[in-house]
Amino acid sequence: MLRAALAAGRPLLARPGPRGPLARHGVGASAGAPAGGWVLKTPKGTRDQSPARAALRDRLLAAVVACFKRHGAAAIDTPVLELRETLLGKYGEEGKLIYELQDQGGELLALRYDLTVPFARYLAMNKITNMKRYHVAKVYRRDNPATSRGRYREFYQCDFDIAGQFDPMIPDAECLKIVHEVLSDLQLGDFLIKVNDRRILNGVFAICGIPESKFLPTCSTVDKLDKMPWEEVRTEMIGERGLLPEAADRIGEYVRLHGGLDLVERLLQDPKLSQNKLAKEGLGDLKLLFEYLALFGIAGEISFDLSLARGLDYYTGVIFEAVLLQPENDHVEEPMGVGSVAGGGRYDGLVGMFDPKGRKVPCVGVSIGIERIFSILEQRVKASKEKIRPTETQVLVATPQKNLLAARLKLISELWGAGVKAEMLYKKDPKLLKQLQYCEDTGIPLVAIVGEQELKDGVVKLRDVATRQEVDVPREKLVEEIRRRLEP
Amino acid sequence: MLRAALAAGRPLLARPGPRGPLARHGVGASAGAPAGGWVLKTPKGTRDQSPARAALRDRLLAAVVACFKRHGAAAIDTPVLELRETLLGKYGEEGKLIYELQDQGGELLALRYDLTVPFARYLAMNKITNMKRYHVAKVYRRDNPATSRGRYREFYQCDFDIAGQFDPMIPDAECLKIVHEVLSDLQLGDFLIKVNDRRILNGVFAICGIPESKFLPTCSTVDKLDKMPWEEVRTEMIGERGLLPEAADRIGEYVRLHGGLDLVERLLQDPKLSQNKLAKEGLGDLKLLFEYLALFGIAGEISFDLSLARGLDYYTGVIFEAVLLQPENDHVEEPMGVGSVAGGGRYDGLVGMFDPKGRKVPCVGVSIGIERIFSILEQRVKASKEKIRPTETQVLVATPQKNLLAARLKLISELWGAGVKAEMLYKKDPKLLKQLQYCEDTGIPLVAIVGEQELKDGVVKLRDVATRQEVDVPREKLVEEIRRRLEP
């Protein structure tokens, strides 16, 4: 039927689907439901970036990339598509949120779910054992979108990772330093970086009598402590995960602890926990980590928090997450949840899962939650009434009389040739007022006017849009004068 | 079975698929076939970008974006995913190459095939009638990959488009000017820009007695004239498209013509063609276009070529394509096909297909074929033995004795704080020689050395890697001195 409609040349747009989900999430539904009943929209949980948003996003990404480059990272890119088998079995329970492509003959494909698994695949495939890389790209999750809090189904990740066998905690400390630098550079207000270690969590589970097969699911449940009270987490542990109530209670005594180096040292003295080999290793490493963080001058903003678990299966050691402390809700109707804006950790086993001989490459990395930060910055810009210029045009080439299109085309061509950012209106005979109005509307600072008299005199009238001052500039000096005027 | 394996916690990698297609196209097949029989690879027709490639690609994209910004375009972004209905019926025969996502409940989705249809969807959805935008992003086509010639299934497009109702041919001329500027800026050697007009082609078909229903398929066949000789194109017209041999021959007399403004004027006098309303309009516009291109100083590189048809259905007026004239095959085993490196045209009906009331927004745009250009530049870099530095690190922080990790961590933290791009080795006690060797290997120009003596004296030894000269710099002057040394 579809093909028949196509053949008949009728315009084809999405018919309204079940209204429930669309209306519930309100994604683009209002923007694109014209009278005829077509639904003109982007897929659920995705959005277009308008010029103003794209400009703000570019500014934000540039700041993050500058930090990654300051730390000596190289960029790589991997395809948005991966073989399904590359992704399967890497994400634990979250794996069900992977977008799969239709089998159209050939390989079975899926959209990448994060940048970490593709990085591990890249390392194994190219037999690289040592690399510091960053990767800024989109990832895809069939999650329930919460667009007001910056949670989308298509979103950017900004990842920095260090792969290689090194002395303990030096790369880990650098990852935390990067989180601190990015959040400081972006002036997002006060924040806290929580750290924990999967080995400590596993040690806690072990001494509380949890069987090893239940470590990962219990971890997923502990991870919810930042969103639900302990009582609910406890109920899930017992009901869904099948833990004994006493075991859950014992876990509760540990995972509700948080502090600094003092807590690390206290737990190193804990009679039960210090007997657990893994936990002891983890605590020893955290002690070292705090030492390095003190040298970086950032230990004060780091909290050792035993409730931090991170949802993903692949972490094996230190894990961390940054949260903003002051909600930016002054100008927002629905207050913005203070959420995680960066996270990461050590995943020493992931590359080995891709190596035919299981050779391991230890890795640690961090992912900056750019979409949530973007939501915050966007609301801040909106509140401040700052206008972001989506273009960088320096000069509008204008004419004050009719029949001068040729003069404009020649002059603008000269300006482009000299590297000046220039525009003109696409009209044969635009009114001068319209041309000046265009500059006001779009923030173009200068107008280069060529009229009959200017052509005769070999000059161009250069007008400053803000001051409305005009001076005649010899044509051969025009580029130089424009450059001089626009110097910062 | 897959799920069972996952549940059992076994690592899962792609098993070798049918060898035929993989071997035939040679995509990553050799890189990722370890002994165990796993296939560790990126999907067919896709590839990873290593740091050197990513750095070169960033440089290339920056040059293209600089040109787009010089012409006053604003950036937008749209999702990689679109509703299938948004894409269906927009690409004619090529539509079968669209990647569709599996139905996982919810909307039926596909990967974008180009950036033009999403742009038209964006305009219609936001009721925008006037916009100059660029968009640099990946698109997806289930085409037969030809990776040596830069044809991939995932590839970047760099698009510049002007939407709006303007005076004829002014935006069209700017698109051609942009193609000219980009290809000149990138110093790709001599090139030729072919132009034609769909209305002229349709006029030719009409006066040759082709029924209107066969215009588009005939167009697709004519489009093959750059890859196959006229005889074969003629055979396809008769065999596959069902044209009469005499009609095909009459078409052949026109579509083999090419020239400049002179040919436009000759065809305006053609007794048959000039009687066709559409063709006459198209020829009149081309005449105007050549006038504007002369004012831009680029008419000499533009060829009016009646064989140019462009494969996509949505073009309605002027169409164009740029080809490189000199194959860059000096250092390549298999000579590189001289192919299209940019293309575009006018598509006045596309936005209307998305508007419930069919309101049209005339558009013209150009897409720069960045992947093919990238292949050329990559081979040129390889031939020139130029080494592209994938990182920008300015200083390595080093220590000459043991037990100085703390000193390195403190100093590097100071440098990062001052915005200096700095690295250190992730070892507690690295040998000085290893640290210096790292600079040689990665192109880091300076080493900041802190030893016991330097700490005592309050200085840092600054070493120039190239000259091996070392000077003691007071610690508080270090940043200033590094900046001074690295000034361009």
Coordinates of C-alpha atoms in Angstrom, one line a residue, chain B residues 132-428:
Chain B
K132 CA 20.9 29.4 5.1
R133 CA 22.3 26.4 7.0
Y134 CA 25.1 24.0 6.9
H135 CA 25.1 20.5 8.4
V136 CA 28.2 18.2 8.7
A137 CA 27.2 14.7 9.8
K138 CA 27.2 11.1 9.0
V139 CA 24.7 9.4 6.6
Y140 CA 24.0 5.8 5.9
R141 CA 23.5 3.8 2.7
R142 CA 23.4 0.1 2.1
D143 CA 25.4 0.5 -1.0
N144 CA 28.1 -1.7 -2.3
P145 CA 31.2 -0.3 -0.6
A146 CA 34.2 0.6 -2.7
T147 CA 36.5 1.7 0.1
S148 CA 39.6 2.3 -2.0
R149 CA 37.7 5.0 -3.8
G150 CA 36.3 6.4 -0.5
R151 CA 32.8 4.9 -0.9
Y152 CA 31.5 3.7 2.5
R153 CA 28.2 2.7 4.0
E154 CA 28.7 5.2 6.8
F155 CA 30.1 8.5 5.6
Y156 CA 30.2 12.2 6.3
Q157 CA 28.3 14.7 4.3
C158 CA 29.0 18.4 4.4
D159 CA 25.9 20.2 3.2
F160 CA 25.2 23.9 2.6
D161 CA 21.7 24.8 1.6
I162 CA 19.7 28.0 1.0
A163 CA 16.0 27.8 1.5
G164 CA 13.6 30.6 0.6
Q165 CA 11.9 32.5 -2.2
F166 CA 14.5 34.7 -3.8
D167 CA 15.4 36.2 -7.2
P168 CA 16.4 33.5 -9.7
M169 CA 19.9 32.0 -9.6
I170 CA 21.5 34.2 -7.0
P171 CA 21.6 31.4 -4.3
D172 CA 22.3 28.9 -7.0
A173 CA 25.4 30.8 -8.1
E174 CA 26.6 31.0 -4.5
C175 CA 26.4 27.2 -4.1
L176 CA 28.6 26.8 -7.1
K177 CA 30.9 29.5 -5.8
I178 CA 31.2 27.5 -2.5
V179 CA 32.1 24.3 -4.4
H180 CA 34.8 26.3 -6.2
E181 CA 36.1 27.8 -3.0
V182 CA 36.2 24.5 -1.1
L183 CA 38.0 22.6 -3.9
S184 CA 40.4 25.5 -4.3
D185 CA 41.1 25.9 -0.6
L186 CA 41.9 22.2 -0.3
Q187 CA 44.3 22.4 -3.2
L188 CA 43.0 19.2 -4.9
G189 CA 44.3 20.1 -8.3
D190 CA 42.3 21.0 -11.4
F191 CA 38.6 20.4 -11.3
L192 CA 35.5 21.0 -13.4
I193 CA 32.0 21.8 -12.3
K194 CA 29.3 20.4 -14.5
V195 CA 25.9 22.1 -14.5
N196 CA 22.6 21.1 -16.1
D197 CA 18.9 21.6 -15.3
R198 CA 16.3 19.0 -14.7
R199 CA 13.8 21.2 -16.7
I200 CA 16.1 21.1 -19.7
L201 CA 16.4 17.3 -19.4
N202 CA 12.7 16.9 -19.1
G203 CA 12.3 19.2 -22.1
V204 CA 14.6 17.0 -24.0
F205 CA 12.7 13.9 -23.0
A206 CA 9.4 15.6 -23.9
I207 CA 10.5 16.6 -27.4
C208 CA 11.9 13.1 -28.0
G209 CA 8.5 11.7 -27.3
I210 CA 9.1 10.1 -23.9
P211 CA 5.9 9.9 -21.7
E212 CA 6.1 11.9 -18.5
S213 CA 5.9 8.8 -16.4
K214 CA 9.2 7.7 -17.8
F215 CA 11.1 11.0 -17.1
L216 CA 12.6 10.0 -13.8
P217 CA 13.7 6.5 -14.7
T218 CA 15.2 7.8 -18.0
C219 CA 17.0 10.4 -15.9
S220 CA 18.5 7.7 -13.7
T221 CA 19.8 6.0 -16.9
V222 CA 21.2 9.2 -18.4
D223 CA 23.0 9.7 -15.1
K224 CA 25.1 6.7 -15.8
L225 CA 26.7 8.3 -18.8
D226 CA 29.8 9.3 -16.7
K227 CA 30.4 5.6 -15.9
M228 CA 29.4 3.8 -19.1
P229 CA 29.5 4.5 -22.8
W230 CA 26.5 5.8 -24.7
E231 CA 25.9 2.5 -26.3
E232 CA 25.3 0.8 -23.0
V233 CA 23.1 3.6 -21.7
R234 CA 21.1 3.4 -24.9
T235 CA 20.7 -0.3 -24.4
E236 CA 19.4 0.2 -20.9
M237 CA 17.0 2.9 -22.1
I238 CA 15.5 0.5 -24.6
G239 CA 15.7 -2.7 -22.7
E240 CA 15.0 -1.7 -19.1
R241 CA 13.2 1.6 -19.5
G242 CA 11.2 0.5 -22.6
L243 CA 12.0 3.5 -24.8
L244 CA 11.7 3.2 -28.5
P245 CA 15.1 3.0 -30.2
E246 CA 14.5 6.2 -32.2
A247 CA 13.5 8.1 -29.0
A248 CA 16.7 6.9 -27.3
D249 CA 18.7 8.0 -30.3
R250 CA 17.1 11.4 -30.3
I251 CA 17.9 11.8 -26.6
G252 CA 21.5 10.7 -27.3
E253 CA 21.9 13.6 -29.7
Y254 CA 21.2 16.0 -26.8
V255 CA 22.7 14.4 -23.7
R256 CA 26.1 14.1 -25.3
L257 CA 26.4 17.9 -25.7
H258 CA 28.5 20.0 -23.4
G259 CA 29.9 23.5 -23.5
G260 CA 29.6 26.9 -21.9
L261 CA 27.3 29.9 -22.3
D262 CA 27.6 29.4 -26.0
L263 CA 25.8 26.1 -25.8
V264 CA 23.1 27.6 -23.7
E265 CA 22.6 30.2 -26.3
R266 CA 22.6 27.7 -29.1
L267 CA 20.0 25.6 -27.4
L268 CA 17.9 28.6 -26.8
Q269 CA 17.8 28.8 -30.6
D270 CA 17.1 25.1 -31.1
P271 CA 13.8 25.0 -33.0
K272 CA 12.4 22.1 -31.0
L273 CA 13.8 22.6 -27.6
S274 CA 13.0 26.3 -27.4
Q275 CA 9.4 25.4 -28.0
N276 CA 9.3 23.5 -24.8
K277 CA 8.2 25.7 -21.9
L278 CA 10.2 24.0 -19.2
A279 CA 13.4 23.7 -21.2
K280 CA 13.2 27.3 -22.2
E281 CA 12.9 28.3 -18.5
G282 CA 15.8 26.1 -17.6
L283 CA 18.0 27.5 -20.4
G284 CA 17.0 31.1 -19.4
D285 CA 18.0 30.4 -15.8
L286 CA 21.3 28.8 -16.9
K287 CA 22.1 31.9 -19.0
L288 CA 21.6 34.1 -15.9
L289 CA 23.6 31.6 -13.8
F290 CA 26.6 31.9 -16.2
E291 CA 26.3 35.7 -16.0
Y292 CA 26.6 35.6 -12.1
L293 CA 29.4 33.0 -12.2
A294 CA 31.4 35.3 -14.5
L295 CA 31.0 38.1 -11.9
F296 CA 32.3 35.6 -9.3
G297 CA 35.2 35.0 -11.7
I298 CA 34.6 31.2 -12.0
A299 CA 32.7 30.8 -15.2
G300 CA 35.8 29.2 -16.8
E301 CA 35.6 26.2 -14.6
I302 CA 31.9 25.6 -15.2
S303 CA 30.7 23.3 -18.0
F304 CA 27.1 23.0 -19.1
D305 CA 26.8 19.2 -19.6
L306 CA 23.5 17.7 -20.8
S307 CA 24.5 14.2 -19.6
L308 CA 24.5 15.3 -16.0
A309 CA 21.3 14.0 -14.5
R310 CA 22.0 13.3 -10.7
G311 CA 20.4 10.2 -9.4
L312 CA 18.0 11.6 -6.8
D313 CA 14.3 12.2 -7.5
Y314 CA 13.9 15.4 -5.6
Y315 CA 15.8 17.8 -7.9
T316 CA 13.6 20.2 -9.9
G317 CA 15.9 22.8 -11.5
V318 CA 19.6 23.4 -11.7
I319 CA 21.8 20.5 -10.9
F320 CA 25.6 20.3 -10.6
E321 CA 28.5 18.1 -9.8
A322 CA 32.2 18.7 -9.4
V323 CA 34.9 16.3 -10.7
L324 CA 38.6 16.3 -10.3
L325 CA 40.5 16.4 -13.5
Q326 CA 43.8 14.9 -12.5
P327 CA 43.7 11.5 -10.8
E328 CA 45.9 11.4 -7.8
N329 CA 47.2 8.0 -8.7
D330 CA 50.9 8.5 -8.7
H331 CA 51.4 6.5 -5.6
V332 CA 48.4 4.2 -5.7
E333 CA 48.5 0.6 -6.9
E334 CA 45.0 0.6 -8.2
P335 CA 44.5 4.0 -9.9
M336 CA 41.9 6.1 -8.1
G337 CA 38.8 6.8 -10.2
V338 CA 38.4 10.4 -10.9
G339 CA 35.0 10.9 -9.4
S340 CA 32.5 13.3 -8.2
V341 CA 33.7 15.3 -5.2
A342 CA 30.7 17.6 -4.8
G343 CA 27.2 17.7 -6.0
G344 CA 23.8 19.4 -5.6
G345 CA 21.0 21.2 -7.1
R346 CA 17.7 22.8 -6.7
Y347 CA 14.8 21.0 -5.1
D348 CA 11.8 23.2 -4.9
G349 CA 9.2 20.5 -4.2
L350 CA 10.7 18.6 -1.3
V351 CA 9.6 20.8 1.6
G352 CA 6.1 20.9 0.2
M353 CA 6.0 17.1 0.4
F354 CA 6.2 17.5 4.2
D355 CA 3.8 20.3 4.5
P356 CA 0.2 19.3 5.2
K357 CA -1.0 22.0 2.8
G358 CA 1.8 21.4 0.3
R359 CA 3.2 24.9 0.8
K360 CA 6.5 25.0 -1.1
V361 CA 9.8 26.4 0.1
P362 CA 12.3 26.6 -2.8
C363 CA 15.7 25.3 -1.9
V364 CA 19.1 24.9 -3.5
G365 CA 22.1 23.2 -1.9
V366 CA 25.4 21.5 -2.3
S367 CA 27.0 18.5 -0.7
I368 CA 30.8 18.2 -0.5
G369 CA 31.9 14.6 -0.9
I370 CA 34.3 14.7 2.0
E371 CA 35.1 10.9 2.0
R372 CA 36.5 10.9 -1.5
I373 CA 38.5 14.1 -0.8
F374 CA 39.7 12.5 2.4
S375 CA 40.9 9.4 0.5
I376 CA 42.8 11.7 -1.8
L377 CA 44.4 13.7 1.0
E378 CA 45.2 10.6 3.0
Q379 CA 47.1 9.1 0.0
R380 CA 48.8 12.4 -0.5
V381 CA 49.9 12.6 3.1
K382 CA 51.1 9.0 2.9
A383 CA 53.1 9.8 -0.2
S384 CA 54.7 12.9 1.3
K385 CA 55.7 11.0 4.4
E386 CA 54.3 14.0 6.4
K387 CA 53.6 12.8 9.9
I388 CA 50.3 14.1 11.3
R389 CA 50.5 14.6 15.1
P390 CA 47.4 13.2 16.6
T391 CA 47.8 15.1 19.9
E392 CA 48.7 18.7 20.7
T393 CA 50.7 18.2 23.9
Q394 CA 53.2 21.0 24.5
V395 CA 55.1 19.8 27.5
L396 CA 56.0 16.5 29.1
V397 CA 56.5 16.8 32.8
A398 CA 59.5 14.6 33.7
T399 CA 61.6 13.6 36.7
P400 CA 65.2 12.5 36.6
Q401 CA 65.3 10.6 39.9
K402 CA 63.1 8.1 41.8
N403 CA 60.4 9.0 44.3
L404 CA 59.4 12.2 42.6
L405 CA 55.9 11.3 41.5
A406 CA 54.4 13.8 43.9
A407 CA 56.5 16.6 42.4
R408 CA 55.4 15.6 38.9
L409 CA 51.7 15.5 39.9
K410 CA 52.0 18.9 41.5
L411 CA 53.8 20.5 38.6
I412 CA 51.5 19.1 35.9
S413 CA 48.5 20.2 37.9
E414 CA 49.9 23.8 37.8
L415 CA 50.4 23.6 34.1
W416 CA 46.9 22.2 33.4
G417 CA 45.5 25.0 35.6
A418 CA 47.3 27.6 33.4
G419 CA 45.9 26.0 30.2
V420 CA 49.2 24.4 29.1
K421 CA 48.8 21.1 27.3
A422 CA 50.8 18.7 29.4
E423 CA 51.4 15.0 29.8
M424 CA 53.4 12.7 32.1
L425 CA 54.1 9.0 32.0
Y426 CA 51.9 6.9 34.3
K427 CA 54.8 5.3 36.1
K428 CA 55.9 6.0 39.6

